[in-house]
Amino acid sequence: METPIVESVEGPELRKLKPHPLTLLVPPSPGISVRDAIDVPVILADGDVLDGRARVSEAVRLGIPCPYVNLSPRHHEHPALVLARAMVARAEPPDRALCALVCARLVDAVRKRPAWLDHYDSGFSARLHKQHHLVEFLEAGGATLRSYQRAKKILEDQRIVLAVLDGAITLRMAETLVREVPGKKRMAFVSMTDEQRGAALAHLHTRRHRPQRLEGC
């Protein structure tokens, strides 16, 4: 793998940097503490910030240069893999359930083959359809195949996905809501307390399995 060249950006050019589309699928890391300089270079892909949003924000806030490296389509790992590895390398990595959800979002995005990822692909999207390659990717992102399969089930409802990412509900509860609750009613369940949600789910289950009365009885 090619050794990346570290360069630096500051001033107006630094303030123009925006997150890469894949990066928006990953929760930002907690704020970082910076004294005089950014020690770890951020990673840019096609001129956008792939990894290091918090570092860029601090560099802008403090008015200091920000070191960066450019991801090379020919010589570096796929951007999704870079993000997965960076997520678990944080000082405070997300828990496994959240890692699974992020990995599910990344896999889904890559498999859709957006044009802006074509020059990085080199067969990566096709490999993710094979279980052993998928498991390798999940391990890099701190997730198991089982937790990924659970997370994959909730991708159909982006409101529920965001509720999990925001910490409003657990991944296990999100799976239950997607399976048990009609789409229009799910967010009402999200806003409930755990006790209220449990009672509402029990009531819904009882109604669904209540015997139907026969006409004339």
PDB file of C-alpha atoms in Angstrom:
ATOM      1  CA  MET A   1       0.000   0.000   0.000  1.00  0.00           C
ATOM      2  CA  GLU A   2       1.288   3.418  -0.965  1.00  0.00           C
ATOM      3  CA  THR A   3       2.527   5.675   1.844  1.00  0.00           C
ATOM      4  CA  PRO A   4       0.227   8.709   1.860  1.00  0.00           C
ATOM      5  CA  ILE A   5       1.683  12.189   1.457  1.00  0.00           C
ATOM      6  CA  VAL A   6       0.735  14.492   4.314  1.00  0.00           C
ATOM      7  CA  GLU A   7      -0.206  17.997   3.266  1.00  0.00           C
ATOM      8  CA  SER A   8      -1.892  20.855   5.101  1.00  0.00           C
ATOM      9  CA  VAL A   9      -4.946  23.051   4.562  1.00  0.00           C
ATOM     10  CA  GLU A  10      -5.996  26.191   6.424  1.00  0.00           C
ATOM     11  CA  GLY A  11      -7.994  29.395   6.204  1.00  0.00           C
ATOM     12  CA  PRO A  12     -10.774  29.704   3.600  1.00  0.00           C
ATOM     13  CA  GLU A  13      -9.925  26.346   1.979  1.00  0.00           C
ATOM     14  CA  LEU A  14     -10.238  24.582   5.330  1.00  0.00           C
ATOM     15  CA  ARG A  15     -13.633  26.169   5.966  1.00  0.00           C
ATOM     16  CA  LYS A  16     -14.864  24.983   2.556  1.00  0.00           C
ATOM     17  CA  LEU A  17     -14.331  21.309   3.375  1.00  0.00           C
ATOM     18  CA  LYS A  18     -17.527  19.260   3.645  1.00  0.00           C
ATOM     19  CA  PRO A  19     -18.229  15.675   4.744  1.00  0.00           C
ATOM     20  CA  HIS A  20     -18.005  12.868   2.214  1.00  0.00           C
ATOM     21  CA  PRO A  21     -21.404  11.225   1.476  1.00  0.00           C
ATOM     22  CA  LEU A  22     -20.313   7.956   3.132  1.00  0.00           C
ATOM     23  CA  THR A  23     -19.181   9.827   6.231  1.00  0.00           C
ATOM     24  CA  LEU A  24     -22.736  11.047   6.791  1.00  0.00           C
ATOM     25  CA  LEU A  25     -23.715   7.426   7.497  1.00  0.00           C
ATOM     26  CA  VAL A  26     -21.385   7.332  10.515  1.00  0.00           C
ATOM     27  CA  PRO A  27     -22.140   9.189  13.774  1.00  0.00           C
ATOM     28  CA  PRO A  28     -19.540  11.907  14.428  1.00  0.00           C
ATOM     29  CA  SER A  29     -17.019  11.217  17.135  1.00  0.00           C
ATOM     30  CA  PRO A  30     -17.215  13.174  20.407  1.00  0.00           C
ATOM     31  CA  GLY A  31     -15.421  16.498  20.505  1.00  0.00           C
ATOM     32  CA  ILE A  32     -11.642  16.324  20.678  1.00  0.00           C
ATOM     33  CA  SER A  33      -9.182  18.342  22.713  1.00  0.00           C
ATOM     34  CA  VAL A  34      -6.549  20.221  20.708  1.00  0.00           C
ATOM     35  CA  ARG A  35      -3.821  22.494  22.068  1.00  0.00           C
ATOM     36  CA  ASP A  36      -1.478  23.845  19.445  1.00  0.00           C
ATOM     37  CA  ALA A  37      -1.843  21.523  16.459  1.00  0.00           C
ATOM     38  CA  ILE A  38      -3.792  18.665  14.881  1.00  0.00           C
ATOM     39  CA  ASP A  39      -1.567  15.615  15.363  1.00  0.00           C
ATOM     40  CA  VAL A  40      -3.417  13.011  13.269  1.00  0.00           C
ATOM     41  CA  PRO A  41      -4.098  13.935   9.614  1.00  0.00           C
ATOM     42  CA  VAL A  42      -7.679  13.818   8.411  1.00  0.00           C
ATOM     43  CA  ILE A  43      -8.475  11.675   5.365  1.00  0.00           C
ATOM     44  CA  LEU A  44      -9.950  13.283   2.270  1.00  0.00           C
ATOM     45  CA  ALA A  45     -11.699  11.410  -0.537  1.00  0.00           C
ATOM     46  CA  ASP A  46     -12.415  13.374  -3.709  1.00  0.00           C
ATOM     47  CA  GLY A  47     -11.796  16.574  -1.765  1.00  0.00           C
ATOM     48  CA  ASP A  48     -14.349  15.778   0.956  1.00  0.00           C
ATOM     49  CA  VAL A  49     -13.683  14.791   4.575  1.00  0.00           C
ATOM     50  CA  LEU A  50     -13.926  11.018   4.859  1.00  0.00           C
ATOM     51  CA  ASP A  51     -12.495  10.727   8.388  1.00  0.00           C
ATOM     52  CA  GLY A  52     -11.756  13.548  10.817  1.00  0.00           C
ATOM     53  CA  ARG A  53     -14.791  15.849  10.953  1.00  0.00           C
ATOM     54  CA  ALA A  54     -14.100  16.720  14.598  1.00  0.00           C
ATOM     55  CA  ARG A  55     -10.473  17.584  13.817  1.00  0.00           C
ATOM     56  CA  VAL A  56     -11.507  19.833  10.950  1.00  0.00           C
ATOM     57  CA  SER A  57     -14.028  21.603  13.198  1.00  0.00           C
ATOM     58  CA  GLU A  58     -11.374  22.205  15.864  1.00  0.00           C
ATOM     59  CA  ALA A  59      -8.861  23.461  13.323  1.00  0.00           C
ATOM     60  CA  VAL A  60     -11.459  25.930  12.008  1.00  0.00           C
ATOM     61  CA  ARG A  61     -12.398  27.008  15.546  1.00  0.00           C
ATOM     62  CA  LEU A  62      -8.781  27.579  16.586  1.00  0.00           C
ATOM     63  CA  GLY A  63      -7.648  29.032  13.275  1.00  0.00           C
ATOM     64  CA  ILE A  64      -4.819  26.528  12.858  1.00  0.00           C
ATOM     65  CA  PRO A  65      -3.685  24.431   9.872  1.00  0.00           C
ATOM     66  CA  CYS A  66      -5.136  20.942   9.483  1.00  0.00           C
ATOM     67  CA  PRO A  67      -2.941  18.134   8.108  1.00  0.00           C
ATOM     68  CA  TYR A  68      -4.585  15.769   5.640  1.00  0.00           C
ATOM     69  CA  VAL A  69      -3.939  12.878   3.289  1.00  0.00           C
ATOM     70  CA  ASN A  70      -5.783  12.106   0.067  1.00  0.00           C
ATOM     71  CA  LEU A  71      -7.292   8.659  -0.345  1.00  0.00           C
ATOM     72  CA  SER A  72      -6.054   7.117  -3.572  1.00  0.00           C
ATOM     73  CA  PRO A  73      -8.469   4.854  -5.501  1.00  0.00           C
ATOM     74  CA  ARG A  74      -5.536   2.832  -6.805  1.00  0.00           C
ATOM     75  CA  HIS A  75      -3.402   2.434  -3.695  1.00  0.00           C
ATOM     76  CA  HIS A  76      -5.605   2.603  -0.610  1.00  0.00           C
ATOM     77  CA  GLU A  77      -8.505   0.697   0.945  1.00  0.00           C
ATOM     78  CA  HIS A  78     -12.117   1.313  -0.059  1.00  0.00           C
ATOM     79  CA  PRO A  79     -13.594   4.390   1.696  1.00  0.00           C
ATOM     80  CA  ALA A  80     -16.212   2.257   3.488  1.00  0.00           C
ATOM     81  CA  LEU A  81     -13.468   0.078   4.963  1.00  0.00           C
ATOM     82  CA  VAL A  82     -11.479   3.158   5.991  1.00  0.00           C
ATOM     83  CA  LEU A  83     -14.546   4.472   7.825  1.00  0.00           C
ATOM     84  CA  ALA A  84     -15.276   1.133   9.501  1.00  0.00           C
ATOM     85  CA  ARG A  85     -11.724   0.851  10.825  1.00  0.00           C
ATOM     86  CA  ALA A  86     -11.646   4.492  11.948  1.00  0.00           C
ATOM     87  CA  MET A  87     -14.909   4.060  13.860  1.00  0.00           C
ATOM     88  CA  VAL A  88     -13.569   1.288  16.092  1.00  0.00           C
ATOM     89  CA  ALA A  89     -10.191   3.021  16.480  1.00  0.00           C
ATOM     90  CA  ARG A  90     -11.773   5.980  18.274  1.00  0.00           C
ATOM     91  CA  ALA A  91     -10.845   6.644  21.872  1.00  0.00           C
ATOM     92  CA  GLU A  92     -14.517   5.957  22.666  1.00  0.00           C
ATOM     93  CA  PRO A  93     -15.778   3.601  19.947  1.00  0.00           C
ATOM     94  CA  PRO A  94     -19.551   3.050  19.590  1.00  0.00           C
ATOM     95  CA  ASP A  95     -21.039  -0.053  21.215  1.00  0.00           C
ATOM     96  CA  ARG A  96     -21.370  -3.205  19.105  1.00  0.00           C
ATOM     97  CA  ALA A  97     -25.022  -2.653  18.263  1.00  0.00           C
ATOM     98  CA  LEU A  98     -24.306   0.819  16.925  1.00  0.00           C
ATOM     99  CA  CYS A  99     -21.291  -0.506  14.999  1.00  0.00           C
ATOM    100  CA  ALA A 100     -23.558  -3.114  13.417  1.00  0.00           C
ATOM    101  CA  LEU A 101     -26.046  -0.475  12.312  1.00  0.00           C
ATOM    102  CA  VAL A 102     -23.326   1.733  10.843  1.00  0.00           C
ATOM    103  CA  CYS A 103     -21.822  -1.255   9.024  1.00  0.00           C
ATOM    104  CA  ALA A 104     -25.262  -2.159   7.654  1.00  0.00           C
ATOM    105  CA  ARG A 105     -25.673   1.383   6.332  1.00  0.00           C
ATOM    106  CA  LEU A 106     -22.220   1.328   4.734  1.00  0.00           C
ATOM    107  CA  VAL A 107     -22.761  -2.073   3.117  1.00  0.00           C
ATOM    108  CA  ASP A 108     -26.146  -0.968   1.788  1.00  0.00           C
ATOM    109  CA  ALA A 109     -24.645   2.192   0.287  1.00  0.00           C
ATOM    110  CA  VAL A 110     -21.738   0.335  -1.346  1.00  0.00           C
ATOM    111  CA  ARG A 111     -23.957  -2.410  -2.792  1.00  0.00           C
ATOM    112  CA  LYS A 112     -26.085   0.227  -4.510  1.00  0.00           C
ATOM    113  CA  ARG A 113     -23.024   1.190  -6.575  1.00  0.00           C
ATOM    114  CA  PRO A 114     -23.421   5.003  -6.593  1.00  0.00           C
ATOM    115  CA  ALA A 115     -21.477   6.680  -9.380  1.00  0.00           C
ATOM    116  CA  TRP A 116     -19.350   8.633  -6.887  1.00  0.00           C
ATOM    117  CA  LEU A 117     -17.867   5.360  -5.570  1.00  0.00           C
ATOM    118  CA  ASP A 118     -17.190   3.683  -8.923  1.00  0.00           C
ATOM    119  CA  HIS A 119     -13.522   4.624  -9.142  1.00  0.00           C
ATOM    120  CA  TYR A 120     -12.894   3.085  -5.686  1.00  0.00           C
ATOM    121  CA  ASP A 121     -14.836  -0.124  -6.259  1.00  0.00           C
ATOM    122  CA  SER A 122     -12.503  -2.606  -8.023  1.00  0.00           C
ATOM    123  CA  GLY A 123     -14.914  -5.437  -7.185  1.00  0.00           C
ATOM    124  CA  PHE A 124     -15.442  -4.392  -3.554  1.00  0.00           C
ATOM    125  CA  SER A 125     -19.248  -4.161  -3.857  1.00  0.00           C
ATOM    126  CA  ALA A 126     -19.421  -7.613  -5.474  1.00  0.00           C
ATOM    127  CA  ARG A 127     -17.267  -9.144  -2.722  1.00  0.00           C
ATOM    128  CA  LEU A 128     -19.656  -7.852  -0.063  1.00  0.00           C
ATOM    129  CA  HIS A 129     -22.317 -10.206  -1.488  1.00  0.00           C
ATOM    130  CA  LYS A 130     -20.141 -13.163  -0.401  1.00  0.00           C
ATOM    131  CA  GLN A 131     -20.451 -14.020   3.272  1.00  0.00           C
ATOM    132  CA  HIS A 132     -16.770 -14.495   4.103  1.00  0.00           C
ATOM    133  CA  HIS A 133     -15.879 -11.098   2.610  1.00  0.00           C
ATOM    134  CA  LEU A 134     -18.851  -9.529   4.367  1.00  0.00           C
ATOM    135  CA  VAL A 135     -17.751 -11.005   7.705  1.00  0.00           C
ATOM    136  CA  GLU A 136     -14.238  -9.591   7.186  1.00  0.00           C
ATOM    137  CA  PHE A 137     -15.725  -6.147   6.629  1.00  0.00           C
ATOM    138  CA  LEU A 138     -17.969  -6.452   9.697  1.00  0.00           C
ATOM    139  CA  GLU A 139     -15.044  -7.526  11.883  1.00  0.00           C
ATOM    140  CA  ALA A 140     -13.129  -4.439  10.729  1.00  0.00           C
ATOM    141  CA  GLY A 141     -16.125  -2.364  11.843  1.00  0.00           C
ATOM    142  CA  GLY A 142     -16.566  -4.051  15.224  1.00  0.00           C
ATOM    143  CA  ALA A 143     -19.752  -5.932  14.275  1.00  0.00           C
ATOM    144  CA  THR A 144     -20.836  -9.575  14.080  1.00  0.00           C
ATOM    145  CA  LEU A 145     -22.828 -11.183  11.291  1.00  0.00           C
ATOM    146  CA  ARG A 146     -25.748 -11.757  13.662  1.00  0.00           C
ATOM    147  CA  SER A 147     -25.894  -8.123  14.806  1.00  0.00           C
ATOM    148  CA  TYR A 148     -25.529  -6.982  11.182  1.00  0.00           C
ATOM    149  CA  GLN A 149     -28.478  -9.121  10.129  1.00  0.00           C
ATOM    150  CA  ARG A 150     -30.564  -7.568  12.902  1.00  0.00           C
ATOM    151  CA  ALA A 151     -29.489  -4.058  11.905  1.00  0.00           C
ATOM    152  CA  LYS A 152     -30.185  -4.714   8.230  1.00  0.00           C
ATOM    153  CA  LYS A 153     -33.865  -5.311   9.007  1.00  0.00           C
ATOM    154  CA  ILE A 154     -34.459  -1.738  10.154  1.00  0.00           C
ATOM    155  CA  LEU A 155     -32.863   0.038   7.187  1.00  0.00           C
ATOM    156  CA  GLU A 156     -36.270   0.262   5.505  1.00  0.00           C
ATOM    157  CA  ASP A 157     -37.303   2.945   8.024  1.00  0.00           C
ATOM    158  CA  GLN A 158     -34.769   5.764   8.209  1.00  0.00           C
ATOM    159  CA  ARG A 159     -36.642   7.440  11.074  1.00  0.00           C
ATOM    160  CA  ILE A 160     -36.067   4.338  13.198  1.00  0.00           C
ATOM    161  CA  VAL A 161     -32.436   4.184  12.079  1.00  0.00           C
ATOM    162  CA  LEU A 162     -31.894   7.762  13.246  1.00  0.00           C
ATOM    163  CA  ALA A 163     -33.647   7.000  16.544  1.00  0.00           C
ATOM    164  CA  VAL A 164     -31.108   4.228  17.212  1.00  0.00           C
ATOM    165  CA  LEU A 165     -28.177   6.441  16.201  1.00  0.00           C
ATOM    166  CA  ASP A 166     -29.466   9.163  18.532  1.00  0.00           C
ATOM    167  CA  GLY A 167     -29.714   6.692  21.408  1.00  0.00           C
ATOM    168  CA  ALA A 168     -33.518   7.005  21.730  1.00  0.00           C
ATOM    169  CA  ILE A 169     -34.035   3.226  21.383  1.00  0.00           C
ATOM    170  CA  THR A 170     -31.868   0.127  21.245  1.00  0.00           C
ATOM    171  CA  LEU A 171     -31.211  -1.844  18.074  1.00  0.00           C
ATOM    172  CA  ARG A 172     -33.177  -4.762  19.516  1.00  0.00           C
ATOM    173  CA  MET A 173     -36.195  -2.500  20.174  1.00  0.00           C
ATOM    174  CA  ALA A 174     -35.871  -0.974  16.709  1.00  0.00           C
ATOM    175  CA  GLU A 175     -36.083  -4.445  15.169  1.00  0.00           C
ATOM    176  CA  THR A 176     -39.193  -5.152  17.266  1.00  0.00           C
ATOM    177  CA  LEU A 177     -40.876  -1.920  16.178  1.00  0.00           C
ATOM    178  CA  VAL A 178     -40.179  -2.541  12.488  1.00  0.00           C
ATOM    179  CA  ARG A 179     -41.516  -6.083  12.803  1.00  0.00           C
ATOM    180  CA  GLU A 180     -44.526  -5.429  15.036  1.00  0.00           C
ATOM    181  CA  VAL A 181     -45.725  -1.841  14.533  1.00  0.00           C
ATOM    182  CA  PRO A 182     -47.256  -0.288  11.395  1.00  0.00           C
ATOM    183  CA  GLY A 183     -44.964   2.321   9.866  1.00  0.00           C
ATOM    184  CA  LYS A 184     -47.100   5.374  10.660  1.00  0.00           C
ATOM    185  CA  LYS A 185     -47.240   4.492  14.371  1.00  0.00           C
ATOM    186  CA  ARG A 186     -43.580   3.656  15.020  1.00  0.00           C
ATOM    187  CA  MET A 187     -42.357   7.117  15.977  1.00  0.00           C
ATOM    188  CA  ALA A 188     -45.080   7.370  18.612  1.00  0.00           C
ATOM    189  CA  PHE A 189     -43.561   4.263  20.215  1.00  0.00           C
ATOM    190  CA  VAL A 190     -40.077   5.801  20.043  1.00  0.00           C
ATOM    191  CA  SER A 191     -41.193   8.801  22.117  1.00  0.00           C
ATOM    192  CA  MET A 192     -42.620   6.583  24.894  1.00  0.00           C
ATOM    193  CA  THR A 193     -40.819   5.567  28.080  1.00  0.00           C
ATOM    194  CA  ASP A 194     -39.610   1.959  28.271  1.00  0.00           C
ATOM    195  CA  GLU A 195     -42.564   1.087  30.515  1.00  0.00           C
ATOM    196  CA  GLN A 196     -45.108   2.745  28.229  1.00  0.00           C
ATOM    197  CA  ARG A 197     -43.578   1.132  25.158  1.00  0.00           C
ATOM    198  CA  GLY A 198     -43.686  -2.318  26.706  1.00  0.00           C
ATOM    199  CA  ALA A 199     -47.352  -1.907  27.659  1.00  0.00           C
ATOM    200  CA  ALA A 200     -48.240  -0.564  24.197  1.00  0.00           C
ATOM    201  CA  LEU A 201     -46.496  -3.469  22.472  1.00  0.00           C
ATOM    202  CA  ALA A 202     -48.279  -5.957  24.741  1.00  0.00           C
ATOM    203  CA  HIS A 203     -51.627  -4.317  23.938  1.00  0.00           C
ATOM    204  CA  LEU A 204     -50.868  -4.395  20.218  1.00  0.00           C
ATOM    205  CA  HIS A 205     -49.927  -8.066  20.438  1.00  0.00           C
ATOM    206  CA  THR A 206     -53.139  -8.883  22.347  1.00  0.00           C
ATOM    207  CA  ARG A 207     -55.320  -7.112  19.793  1.00  0.00           C
ATOM    208  CA  ARG A 208     -53.573  -8.835  16.905  1.00  0.00           C
ATOM    209  CA  HIS A 209     -54.163 -12.286  18.371  1.00  0.00           C
ATOM    210  CA  ARG A 210     -57.656 -11.708  19.772  1.00  0.00           C
ATOM    211  CA  PRO A 211     -60.097 -14.362  18.417  1.00  0.00           C
ATOM    212  CA  GLN A 212     -62.547 -12.964  15.867  1.00  0.00           C
ATOM    213  CA  ARG A 213     -66.234 -13.101  16.779  1.00  0.00           C
ATOM    214  CA  LEU A 214     -68.423 -15.063  14.391  1.00  0.00           C
ATOM    215  CA  GLU A 215     -71.437 -13.330  12.860  1.00  0.00           C
ATOM    216  CA  GLY A 216     -74.669 -14.180  14.687  1.00  0.00           C
ATOM    217  CA  CYS A 217     -72.989 -15.280  17.895  1.00  0.00           C
TER     218      CYS A 217
END
